[in-house]
Amino acid sequence: MSTGAHTVGVPPDGDGAGAELTVTPSADEGSPDAALASAVVRVAAADGTVGGVGFLIAPDLVITCAHVVRDALGPPREHTGAPAGEITLDRPLAGPGRAAAEVAHWAPPRPDRTGDIAVLRLLEPLPGAVPLAMAEAGSLWGHPVRLLGLTRAFPDGVWQAGRLRGESAENRVLLSAADRQGGPLEHGFSGGPVWDEQAGAVVAMVVVAEFSGARQSFAIPTESLVSEIPALSCVLRPASPFRGLDTFREPDADGYFGRDAEAEDIAGLLLRGDLPGVALIGPSGCGKSSLALAGVAPRLRAEGYEVLVLRADGDTPPRTALAAELLRLAGPGPHGADRGAALRGLEEELSRHGLVGAARRALGDPAGRYLLVLDQAEQLPARPEAAGLLFPDPHPGALRTLLTLRADFLEAAPSHPLLGPALGRATVRPLLPMTRAQLSEVVLRPLDRTPAVSYDPGLVHRVLDDAGAEPDALARLGFVLERLWDERAAGRLRFTSYEALGGVSGALGRHAEAAWRACAGPADREEALRLLTGLVRLPPGGRAPLRTTLTRAEAGETRWRIARALAERRILVLGGGPERGPTVELAHEALIDAWPALARQAAAIRQSPGASPPRRGDDPAGERRLRQRALAVLGALLVIAAVASSLLYLANTDPAREPRGTAPTPRAAPAPPPVGATDAGVERRHP
């Protein structure tokens, strides 16, 4: 944008005499002057005929009035179709630079005074242009606004101040002068943005000025623009680019940021590594599932692998879960009794032919290669008979396995009938909490697709400072970013909203407690507490609670009603399928510590008979920090132990007995020595 002064006009006074005013754009790029100067364009034909004004709503889209385009290109006003021809755009307040455009969407003026909207698509970028933020301001009555027109008297720009005075029957808003000296708009304002000083964004587009009778001016509000051209909805009402507490999955890969290096590393190990699997290990909340599903899985699919996801829930037998996954991948299938028969048939196929053989038959690909993602492997049920299915020996060359595992469960993994074999034939990769640079990608890059939305100055640095390096910072950060998006105003994620929400550290807990108070009244309190108890469990050998699924039948109707109310507030997630029926679970394990009501129930579970000894202290936040530091140290030690196990595995391998194209099989699969051998009652194992 040019930094020089621009001469623009002011509205004519009561005697009709114009005056000139020198305006120097503000150095603040967020100011209305700077925003309008950057986005307002002049619409002209190739021969230079000016039709009027338009403004950018996306990097490649300009919106204006249909009659402005017709005036520039020359078809008679009675012509209703979109005119052909190249349109030239330039920015009169931002220095030199032109771009060509063509009509992308068209709503012609109609006799009932609706329509009159054109959306132009740029054929080349307009250098330095930044789209304007648009808002639906709700009640617009009395809002002060500013407008910019390109009139015959002031072809390089004239400002007009005014107020919005309510809606007409055609879903247009009336514009009035801000004072007695201002008159109705004249030719040259049509297609221009109506900048609402109160909302701090564009709330309408100038459409018509009547020069007879009451001499009134009108604008089309944002919601009417979307109603006329629904394709604008994704531009003017963009969906949230943040996932909140939701796990990123394969369809979300384009919006997954911050872990490219780790995703490339793990994909490379799966494709070219010596071992047939990778164990991705890290503390709760560091993003293991998202990395596996949105980072690694798309890379393996690009190499020709079909991706099967088995998310352990502690109850469903792995064979049943894999049969359901194969049935899903096979496409639209049977329902009811027929579905049950199909599942039983697939389970038999898995028993007879193994995972690769059953998958090739079910999916119709005799040469198929497969990536099996075992998400949240710490919840795998202890079923020894499933070891040969998930981790066959010898391991087929067409199967690769990626499992995610919480670091605090690695110590108990060697004695688990499924995790022990998995770690024995997997490359262990620790996943550390994101660095500040990685977190900055999580904060900034999602807004690349919504260039008319930005953060308040200084907010990004504050968010990153508050996120720190805690293992569960990613989940808390995702939640507060989603809430900031929901409460954005005038294209800005606001500092005031961030403070009111409680910041990275407090937003999730505050929201959960507010939802708890709203959904669990005194009459339902006991049932609500039982619901919370049913949503977490302490697995054998584990010291930290896990979230678990609860079926509707297990919950009962009273608890299920409370669960649905909490799900509406995005604290719980409803799911399920034909096998188990409707289910509910926590939206994220970070809630176990962040949500005070749930933290108390989890503490009671830890202190119950048969659970691990309770930790000292009664400060949940302090205990969480101590536990996270301990987990970081423990995770590092356990990773070393697991790597040593893999090396011992290779050292005990006889390559001569291995079938060609398979991973080596150990003579005797060694177990890694458990960490914490100084604790009483721990027996050391040796290979």
XYZ file of C-alpha atoms in Angstrom:
687
model
C 0.000 0.000 0.000
C 1.271 3.449 -0.832
C 2.395 5.496 2.125
C 1.906 8.865 0.495
C -1.001 11.235 1.073
C -4.096 10.946 -1.099
C -6.438 13.789 -2.011
C -10.032 12.747 -1.646
C -13.252 14.666 -1.510
C -15.701 15.288 1.280
C -19.452 15.319 0.731
C -20.765 18.579 -0.722
C -22.047 21.035 1.830
C -25.473 22.575 1.867
C -24.579 24.960 -0.981
C -23.369 22.115 -3.172
C -19.762 23.248 -3.032
C -17.229 20.505 -2.693
C -14.069 20.739 -0.640
C -10.832 18.806 -0.743
C -9.263 17.042 2.190
C -5.798 15.541 2.353
C -5.903 12.179 4.110
C -2.773 10.315 5.140
C -3.512 6.629 5.691
C -2.902 5.457 9.218
C 0.254 3.513 9.932
C -1.955 1.016 11.748
C -2.750 -1.633 9.143
C -5.822 -2.560 11.167
C -7.377 0.909 10.897
C -10.480 1.398 8.732
C -8.613 3.823 6.456
C -5.833 1.312 5.798
C -8.232 -1.623 5.405
C -10.509 0.181 2.951
C -7.619 1.607 0.958
C -6.160 -1.864 0.571
C -9.376 -3.609 -0.507
C -11.493 -1.066 -2.433
C -11.151 -1.366 -6.224
C -12.306 0.617 -9.212
C -14.293 -1.473 -11.724
C -13.645 -0.542 -15.343
C -13.841 -2.017 -18.820
C -10.750 -2.662 -20.951
C -11.247 0.713 -22.668
C -11.171 2.533 -19.312
C -14.925 3.052 -18.880
C -15.535 3.176 -15.102
C -18.601 1.404 -13.801
C -18.199 1.954 -10.079
C -16.693 0.432 -6.943
C -16.043 -3.049 -5.652
C -14.049 -4.563 -2.814
C -12.112 -7.737 -2.083
C -13.763 -10.407 0.045
C -11.090 -13.064 -0.644
C -7.634 -12.932 -2.250
C -9.156 -13.779 -5.642
C -12.741 -12.510 -5.274
C -14.249 -9.034 -5.593
C -17.892 -8.245 -4.923
C -19.767 -5.367 -6.508
C -23.178 -4.551 -7.984
C -24.322 -6.250 -11.161
C -25.257 -2.879 -12.646
C -21.707 -1.622 -12.002
C -20.332 -4.431 -14.168
C -22.921 -3.800 -16.870
C -22.133 -0.086 -16.885
C -18.452 -0.906 -17.360
C -18.942 -3.503 -20.112
C -21.778 -1.804 -21.934
C -24.743 -4.232 -22.271
C -28.089 -2.474 -21.863
C -29.558 -2.467 -18.396
C -32.470 -4.589 -19.620
C -30.014 -7.417 -20.303
C -30.274 -9.940 -17.429
C -27.489 -12.396 -18.238
C -23.932 -12.080 -16.984
C -21.981 -9.934 -19.449
C -18.941 -11.359 -21.179
C -15.692 -9.507 -21.385
C -12.644 -8.688 -19.359
C -12.953 -6.308 -16.432
C -10.035 -4.228 -15.207
C -9.554 -3.538 -11.510
C -7.219 -1.101 -9.791
C -7.013 0.402 -6.303
C -7.266 4.193 -6.467
C -6.128 4.716 -2.860
C -3.240 2.263 -2.896
C -0.980 3.313 -5.710
C -0.329 1.682 -9.099
C -1.266 -1.888 -9.959
C -3.998 -3.436 -12.084
C -5.550 -6.856 -12.483
C -8.011 -8.459 -14.886
C -11.160 -10.220 -13.684
C -14.189 -12.075 -15.011
C -17.701 -12.654 -13.701
C -17.864 -15.715 -11.419
C -21.368 -15.308 -9.897
C -24.268 -13.190 -11.069
C -27.589 -12.078 -9.583
C -29.112 -9.468 -11.940
C -31.286 -6.582 -10.736
C -34.910 -7.678 -10.590
C -38.138 -5.679 -10.820
C -38.872 -6.455 -7.153
C -35.626 -4.637 -6.206
C -33.723 -7.777 -5.229
C -30.541 -9.168 -6.735
C -28.032 -6.760 -8.315
C -24.917 -8.609 -7.125
C -21.827 -9.637 -9.079
C -18.828 -11.591 -7.850
C -15.664 -11.190 -9.922
C -12.781 -13.648 -9.940
C -9.316 -12.200 -10.401
C -7.339 -13.722 -13.271
C -4.128 -12.588 -11.615
C -3.256 -11.333 -8.122
C -3.787 -7.693 -7.254
C -0.473 -6.781 -5.579
C -0.751 -5.827 -1.932
C -4.519 -6.213 -1.703
C -5.972 -7.521 1.573
C -9.626 -8.669 1.742
C -12.009 -6.854 4.038
C -13.526 -8.544 7.064
C -17.286 -8.869 6.824
C -19.718 -9.277 9.680
C -23.401 -9.886 10.221
C -24.110 -7.172 12.700
C -27.629 -8.245 13.653
C -29.569 -5.119 14.547
C -28.007 -2.321 12.510
C -30.227 0.545 13.577
C -28.318 3.731 14.219
C -24.837 2.329 13.581
C -22.388 4.985 12.303
C -20.805 3.984 8.992
C -18.304 5.310 6.484
C -18.338 4.743 2.733
C -15.992 5.384 -0.154
C -17.161 6.344 -3.620
C -15.556 7.135 -6.974
C -17.668 9.952 -8.372
C -17.377 12.171 -11.418
C -16.320 15.081 -9.208
C -13.864 12.958 -7.229
C -12.770 10.017 -9.430
C -9.947 9.132 -7.015
C -12.213 8.802 -4.009
C -14.693 10.609 -1.828
C -15.644 9.717 1.736
C -19.204 9.816 3.021
C -20.325 9.383 6.603
C -23.757 8.116 7.494
C -25.957 5.968 9.692
C -27.945 2.808 9.146
C -31.667 3.326 9.588
C -33.320 -0.099 9.473
C -34.317 -2.607 6.835
C -36.636 -2.344 3.859
C -39.012 -4.998 2.593
C -36.388 -6.158 0.066
C -33.894 -7.061 2.830
C -31.906 -3.914 2.219
C -30.832 -1.367 4.804
C -31.472 2.346 4.564
C -28.492 4.716 4.643
C -28.903 8.255 5.919
C -26.459 11.126 6.129
C -24.591 11.486 9.378
C -25.442 15.180 9.674
C -27.370 17.912 7.914
C -24.469 18.740 5.615
C -24.294 15.216 4.197
C -26.598 14.437 1.316
C -27.730 11.162 -0.246
C -25.159 9.141 -2.114
C -24.502 9.929 -5.756
C -23.375 7.872 -8.723
C -20.037 6.204 -8.000
C -20.786 4.694 -4.589
C -22.618 1.614 -5.930
C -20.787 -1.617 -5.134
C -18.769 -0.048 -2.343
C -18.376 -1.404 1.190
C -20.371 -0.049 4.138
C -17.861 0.062 6.995
C -19.647 -0.145 10.333
C -17.674 1.884 12.894
C -19.367 0.037 15.738
C -18.827 -3.494 14.393
C -15.383 -2.649 13.003
C -16.096 -4.470 9.741
C -18.060 -4.307 6.511
C -21.723 -5.083 7.124
C -23.269 -4.288 3.730
C -22.660 -3.257 0.119
C -24.037 -0.003 -1.339
C -26.539 -0.862 -4.048
C -28.685 2.116 -5.086
C -29.243 5.810 -4.601
C -32.648 7.208 -5.524
C -32.606 10.729 -6.909
C -36.331 11.382 -6.851
C -38.822 11.706 -4.045
C -37.188 11.203 -0.671
C -33.709 10.751 -2.255
C -32.806 7.684 -0.212
C -29.799 5.362 -0.399
C -29.773 1.625 0.282
C -27.293 -1.176 0.920
C -27.451 -4.981 0.826
C -26.492 -6.499 4.224
C -24.079 -9.404 4.451
C -26.730 -12.028 5.183
C -28.681 -10.994 2.066
C -25.538 -11.283 -0.066
C -25.173 -14.887 1.100
C -28.886 -15.595 0.543
C -28.656 -14.364 -3.049
C -25.383 -16.187 -3.813
C -25.029 -19.231 -1.522
C -21.529 -19.890 -2.874
C -20.417 -16.897 -0.807
C -21.240 -18.685 2.421
C -17.818 -20.326 2.705
C -16.188 -16.919 2.146
C -18.389 -14.642 4.232
C -19.292 -17.286 6.832
C -16.149 -19.422 6.937
C -16.168 -22.562 9.051
C -13.783 -22.686 11.973
C -10.265 -23.666 10.881
C -9.582 -24.920 14.409
C -10.493 -28.403 15.646
C -10.846 -27.617 19.335
C -10.564 -30.843 21.326
C -11.286 -33.031 18.302
C -8.588 -35.320 16.960
C -7.339 -34.468 13.480
C -8.143 -37.318 11.112
C -7.146 -38.171 7.577
C -9.729 -35.891 5.890
C -8.347 -33.006 8.007
C -4.778 -33.396 6.711
C -4.826 -30.101 4.785
C -5.517 -28.214 8.005
C -3.043 -30.103 10.204
C 0.043 -28.063 11.055
C 3.166 -28.186 13.184
C 4.311 -31.798 12.889
C 5.584 -32.117 9.303
C 9.072 -33.264 10.323
C 7.747 -35.944 12.669
C 5.223 -37.145 10.081
C 7.929 -37.489 7.423
C 10.199 -39.317 9.851
C 7.583 -41.865 10.912
C 6.306 -42.397 7.372
C 9.878 -43.052 6.252
C 10.380 -45.637 9.001
C 7.170 -47.425 8.026
C 8.039 -47.441 4.343
C 11.764 -48.177 4.511
C 12.602 -49.163 8.090
C 14.014 -52.497 9.178
C 11.122 -53.223 11.531
C 7.478 -53.629 10.446
C 6.039 -51.180 12.949
C 6.500 -47.874 14.727
C 5.448 -47.156 18.299
C 4.680 -43.470 18.783
C 5.049 -42.775 22.485
C 4.405 -39.576 24.387
C 2.521 -37.967 27.262
C -1.216 -37.509 27.142
C -2.310 -34.463 25.186
C 0.792 -34.066 22.993
C -1.054 -34.961 19.770
C -0.117 -38.592 19.080
C -3.455 -39.544 17.530
C -3.586 -36.504 15.265
C -0.023 -37.105 14.070
C -0.805 -40.731 13.267
C -4.129 -40.090 11.526
C -3.659 -36.687 9.836
C 0.122 -36.663 9.460
C 1.329 -40.206 8.772
C -1.723 -41.978 7.325
C -2.083 -39.636 4.286
C 1.601 -40.132 3.450
C 1.234 -43.930 3.481
C -1.940 -43.702 1.428
C -0.060 -41.646 -1.151
C 2.356 -44.597 -1.405
C -0.461 -47.015 -2.187
C -1.388 -48.257 1.301
C -4.961 -48.685 2.495
C -5.341 -47.361 6.042
C -7.182 -49.342 8.720
C -7.769 -47.617 12.049
C -8.409 -49.580 15.204
C -9.122 -47.286 18.108
C -8.897 -49.339 21.276
C -11.706 -48.799 23.768
C -10.861 -51.433 26.364
C -13.975 -53.508 25.668
C -14.359 -54.408 21.986
C -12.310 -57.470 20.933
C -9.720 -56.456 18.306
C -11.034 -59.043 15.829
C -14.543 -57.559 16.060
C -13.212 -54.017 15.707
C -11.139 -54.957 12.648
C -14.117 -56.705 11.046
C -16.190 -53.528 11.525
C -13.383 -51.430 10.001
C -13.146 -53.701 6.951
C -16.908 -53.568 6.526
C -16.760 -49.755 6.631
C -13.964 -49.589 4.075
C -15.796 -51.966 1.751
C -18.449 -49.287 1.214
C -22.216 -49.177 1.767
C -23.084 -52.473 3.343
C -25.875 -54.443 4.964
C -27.889 -53.373 7.980
C -29.569 -55.127 10.878
C -29.299 -58.912 10.946
C -27.497 -58.921 7.603
C -24.818 -56.644 9.013
C -24.321 -58.961 11.964
C -23.888 -61.895 9.597
C -21.418 -59.913 7.503
C -19.381 -59.027 10.595
C -19.291 -62.665 11.715
C -18.176 -63.678 8.253
C -15.336 -61.138 8.307
C -14.275 -62.295 11.757
C -14.023 -65.831 10.391
C -11.993 -64.528 7.435
C -9.627 -62.794 9.842
C -9.231 -66.008 11.831
C -8.522 -68.118 8.744
C -6.457 -65.816 6.570
C -5.044 -63.174 8.890
C -5.399 -59.425 8.493
C -3.777 -59.079 5.073
C -5.629 -62.047 3.542
C -9.001 -60.980 4.937
C -8.489 -57.369 3.873
C -7.558 -58.345 0.333
C -10.688 -60.462 0.039
C -12.996 -57.899 1.635
C -11.648 -54.934 -0.344
C -11.132 -56.775 -3.621
C -7.430 -56.019 -4.009
C -5.285 -59.167 -4.278
C -2.092 -57.119 -4.060
C -3.221 -54.649 -1.380
C -0.826 -53.174 1.160
C -2.065 -51.976 4.522
C -1.215 -49.612 7.344
C -2.844 -50.611 10.617
C -3.115 -47.708 13.049
C -3.639 -48.866 16.633
C -4.715 -45.643 18.280
C -4.546 -45.352 22.081
C -2.949 -48.776 22.302
C -2.794 -48.570 26.094
C -6.509 -49.390 26.025
C -6.127 -52.622 24.049
C -7.897 -55.390 25.941
C -5.574 -58.085 27.275
C -6.580 -60.810 24.822
C -3.588 -63.048 23.992
C -5.434 -64.665 21.085
C -5.404 -61.321 19.216
C -1.590 -61.107 19.161
C -1.327 -63.305 16.070
C -3.896 -61.165 14.275
C -2.435 -57.735 15.058
C 1.239 -58.742 15.152
C 1.577 -61.903 13.035
C 4.780 -63.945 13.077
C 6.230 -63.976 10.485
C 5.089 -60.466 9.704
C 3.709 -60.035 6.158
C 5.589 -57.573 4.009
C 2.256 -56.020 2.955
C 1.412 -54.922 6.514
C 2.811 -52.010 8.486
C 1.691 -51.123 12.000
C 1.648 -47.748 13.736
C 0.577 -47.649 17.350
C 0.188 -44.696 19.695
C 0.900 -45.246 23.360
C 0.950 -43.021 26.414
C 4.420 -42.787 27.955
C 3.178 -43.609 31.438
C 1.976 -47.026 30.209
C 5.231 -48.088 28.592
C 6.513 -49.555 31.837
C 3.659 -52.069 31.957
C 3.702 -52.743 28.208
C 6.177 -55.681 28.117
C 3.868 -57.836 30.245
C 0.793 -56.966 28.166
C -0.089 -59.849 25.805
C -0.560 -57.458 22.864
C 1.718 -54.504 23.575
C 4.682 -56.728 24.422
C 4.859 -58.319 20.949
C 4.155 -54.935 19.357
C 7.064 -53.160 21.018
C 9.333 -56.118 20.356
C 8.964 -55.537 16.614
C 8.581 -51.776 16.431
C 10.828 -48.773 16.165
C 10.095 -46.573 19.158
C 9.691 -42.882 18.462
C 9.106 -40.490 21.377
C 6.808 -37.566 20.666
C 7.756 -34.542 22.695
C 5.503 -31.537 23.360
C 5.521 -29.014 20.531
C 8.145 -26.305 20.471
C 7.170 -22.656 20.379
C 7.868 -22.563 16.639
C 5.570 -25.536 16.063
C 2.839 -24.051 18.238
C 3.080 -20.819 16.258
C 2.185 -22.831 13.131
C -0.838 -24.232 14.952
C -1.924 -20.699 15.866
C -1.178 -18.848 12.621
C -1.422 -21.171 9.639
C -5.134 -22.053 9.951
C -5.962 -18.411 9.243
C -4.108 -18.519 5.917
C -7.355 -19.707 4.354
C -9.367 -16.927 5.941
C -7.259 -13.857 5.120
C -9.997 -11.463 6.242
C -9.645 -12.801 9.812
C -6.696 -11.973 12.039
C -5.606 -11.729 15.669
C -5.585 -8.585 17.744
C -2.062 -7.146 17.913
C 0.019 -8.939 20.524
C -2.454 -11.773 21.052
C -0.390 -14.433 19.287
C 2.648 -13.753 21.486
C 0.479 -13.873 24.593
C -1.094 -17.180 23.558
C 2.290 -18.765 22.863
C 3.687 -17.492 26.155
C 0.742 -18.973 28.026
C 0.912 -22.298 26.195
C 4.449 -22.942 27.393
C 5.795 -26.471 27.051
C 3.323 -28.466 29.143
C 2.513 -31.878 27.605
C -1.218 -31.130 27.375
C -0.746 -27.579 26.085
C -1.795 -28.611 22.578
C -5.264 -29.729 23.639
C -5.836 -26.647 25.776
C -4.539 -24.425 22.992
C -6.846 -26.026 20.436
C -9.818 -25.460 22.698
C -9.141 -21.783 23.371
C -8.475 -21.085 19.664
C -11.810 -22.589 18.716
C -13.562 -20.484 21.351
C -11.775 -17.350 20.128
C -13.017 -18.110 16.626
C -16.576 -18.507 17.867
C -16.381 -15.130 19.619
C -14.513 -13.242 16.886
C -15.755 -9.767 16.058
C -15.244 -7.836 12.849
C -12.741 -10.309 11.517
C -10.605 -10.244 14.670
C -9.833 -12.824 17.321
C -9.978 -10.536 20.318
C -7.681 -10.012 23.279
C -10.670 -9.199 25.477
C -12.298 -12.525 24.615
C -9.077 -14.373 25.413
C -8.897 -12.797 28.848
C -12.572 -13.461 29.546
C -12.233 -17.115 28.535
C -9.362 -17.674 30.953
C -6.498 -18.057 28.500
C -4.800 -21.280 27.461
C -4.551 -22.589 31.005
C -8.030 -21.733 32.241
C -10.465 -21.743 29.303
C -11.107 -25.482 29.188
C -11.673 -25.836 32.931
C -13.942 -22.781 33.115
C -16.026 -23.973 30.194
C -16.346 -27.482 31.634
C -17.392 -26.208 35.057
C -19.951 -23.860 33.509
C -21.361 -26.760 31.491
C -21.424 -28.906 34.652
C -23.390 -26.307 36.599
C -25.855 -25.898 33.741
C -26.435 -29.604 33.127
C -26.108 -31.198 36.567
C -28.591 -29.524 38.873
C -29.024 -30.458 42.530
C -31.696 -33.048 41.722
C -29.395 -34.837 39.273
C -26.097 -34.351 41.068
C -25.649 -37.932 42.287
C -26.453 -39.398 38.884
C -24.166 -36.864 37.227
C -21.291 -37.866 39.505
C -21.874 -41.510 38.615
C -21.727 -40.499 34.956
C -18.315 -38.904 35.467
C -17.062 -41.984 37.290
C -18.143 -44.137 34.359
C -16.219 -42.002 31.867
C -12.777 -42.748 33.345
C -11.023 -45.895 34.446
C -7.696 -46.908 35.918
C -6.266 -49.749 33.805
C -4.174 -52.533 35.329
C -0.629 -51.314 35.824
C -1.610 -47.722 35.109
C -1.173 -44.825 37.462
C -3.166 -42.261 35.505
C -6.866 -42.531 34.615
C -7.938 -43.035 31.018
C -11.115 -41.891 29.346
C -13.380 -44.725 28.349
C -16.617 -45.118 26.453
C -19.915 -45.638 28.215
C -22.887 -47.113 26.404
C -26.395 -45.793 26.756
C -27.457 -49.093 28.304
C -24.689 -48.861 30.885
C -25.475 -45.236 31.697
C -29.242 -45.480 32.044
C -31.676 -42.855 30.853
C -31.044 -40.215 33.541
C -27.290 -40.229 33.056
C -27.741 -40.414 29.298
C -29.862 -37.257 29.367
C -27.117 -35.453 31.299
C -24.513 -36.809 28.886
C -26.411 -35.439 25.898
C -26.648 -32.016 27.521
C -22.886 -32.010 28.181
C -22.245 -33.152 24.608
C -24.160 -30.136 23.313
C -21.580 -28.019 25.151
C -18.730 -29.989 23.508
C -17.463 -31.507 26.750
C -18.569 -35.023 25.889
C -18.812 -36.730 22.501
C -21.639 -39.007 21.429
C -20.856 -41.917 19.154
C -21.392 -45.626 18.848
C -22.432 -48.082 16.194
C -24.508 -51.160 15.514
C -22.267 -53.364 17.657
C -22.492 -51.463 20.962
C -25.282 -48.993 20.362
C -25.029 -45.294 21.329
C -21.960 -44.388 23.389
C -20.525 -41.337 25.125
C -16.985 -40.382 26.100
C -14.915 -37.376 27.129
C -14.022 -35.036 24.311
C -10.360 -35.239 25.364
C -8.275 -36.733 28.148
C -7.073 -33.223 29.017
C -10.455 -32.777 30.701
C -9.470 -35.276 33.400
C -7.125 -32.697 34.906
C -8.661 -29.470 33.603
C -12.251 -30.093 34.733
C -12.380 -29.765 38.547
C -15.490 -31.905 39.009
C -13.979 -34.718 36.948
C -10.553 -34.337 38.567
C -12.163 -35.001 41.947
C -13.857 -38.143 40.643
C -10.622 -39.335 39.058
C -8.804 -38.780 42.354
C -11.438 -40.879 44.111
C -10.865 -43.687 41.612
C -7.113 -43.560 42.219
C -7.703 -43.783 45.976
C -10.186 -46.646 45.757
C -9.215 -50.149 46.971
C -6.931 -51.865 44.495
C -5.808 -48.631 42.861
C -2.298 -47.273 42.950
C -1.433 -45.361 46.156
C -2.727 -41.779 46.031
C -0.317 -38.932 45.493
C 0.285 -36.540 48.331
C -1.062 -33.056 48.279
C -4.399 -31.531 47.523
C -3.421 -29.065 44.800
C -4.659 -30.582 41.507
C -2.811 -28.064 39.323
C 0.422 -28.523 41.217
C 0.057 -32.283 41.161
C -0.533 -32.156 37.437
C 2.679 -30.239 36.871
C 4.662 -32.635 39.063
C 3.200 -35.614 37.279
C 3.970 -34.158 33.872
C 7.606 -33.510 34.809
C 7.871 -37.049 36.145
C 6.330 -38.428 32.982
C 8.810 -36.535 30.857
C 11.721 -38.137 32.734
C 10.030 -41.525 32.838
C 9.218 -41.379 29.139
C 12.835 -40.684 28.215
C 14.085 -43.608 30.320
C 11.461 -45.946 28.944
C 12.261 -44.969 25.379
C 15.875 -45.941 26.005
C 14.693 -49.271 27.389
C 12.447 -49.911 24.384
C 15.226 -49.045 21.911
C 17.504 -51.456 23.746
C 14.806 -54.094 23.399
C 14.665 -53.556 19.635
C 18.464 -53.891 19.369
C 18.366 -57.122 21.370
C 15.605 -58.338 19.096
C 17.766 -57.780 16.017
C 20.771 -59.387 17.680
C 18.777 -62.577 18.325
C 17.472 -62.869 14.779
C 18.515 -65.643 12.388
C 18.124 -64.179 8.875
C 18.466 -67.605 7.260
C 15.096 -68.815 8.519
C 13.113 -65.754 7.439
C 10.872 -65.929 4.368
C 11.885 -63.449 1.727
C 10.082 -60.108 2.034
C 9.208 -60.447 5.719
C 10.580 -58.740 8.782
C 12.967 -60.811 10.966
C 11.401 -62.967 13.682
C 13.260 -63.286 16.986
C 14.238 -66.671 18.397
C 12.931 -65.475 21.726
C 11.290 -62.084 21.936
C 13.063 -60.275 24.775
C 11.237 -57.894 27.069
C 12.772 -54.550 27.988
C 13.892 -54.270 31.601
C 11.306 -52.267 33.560
C 12.243 -48.816 34.718
C 12.087 -48.162 38.431
C 13.757 -51.457 39.348
C 14.623 -50.052 42.758
C 10.956 -50.121 43.737
C 9.987 -52.907 46.081
C 8.585 -55.992 44.459
C 9.984 -55.367 40.951
C 11.592 -58.421 39.437
C 14.368 -57.815 36.930
C 14.170 -59.699 33.652
C 17.119 -60.564 31.450
C 17.179 -61.573 27.833
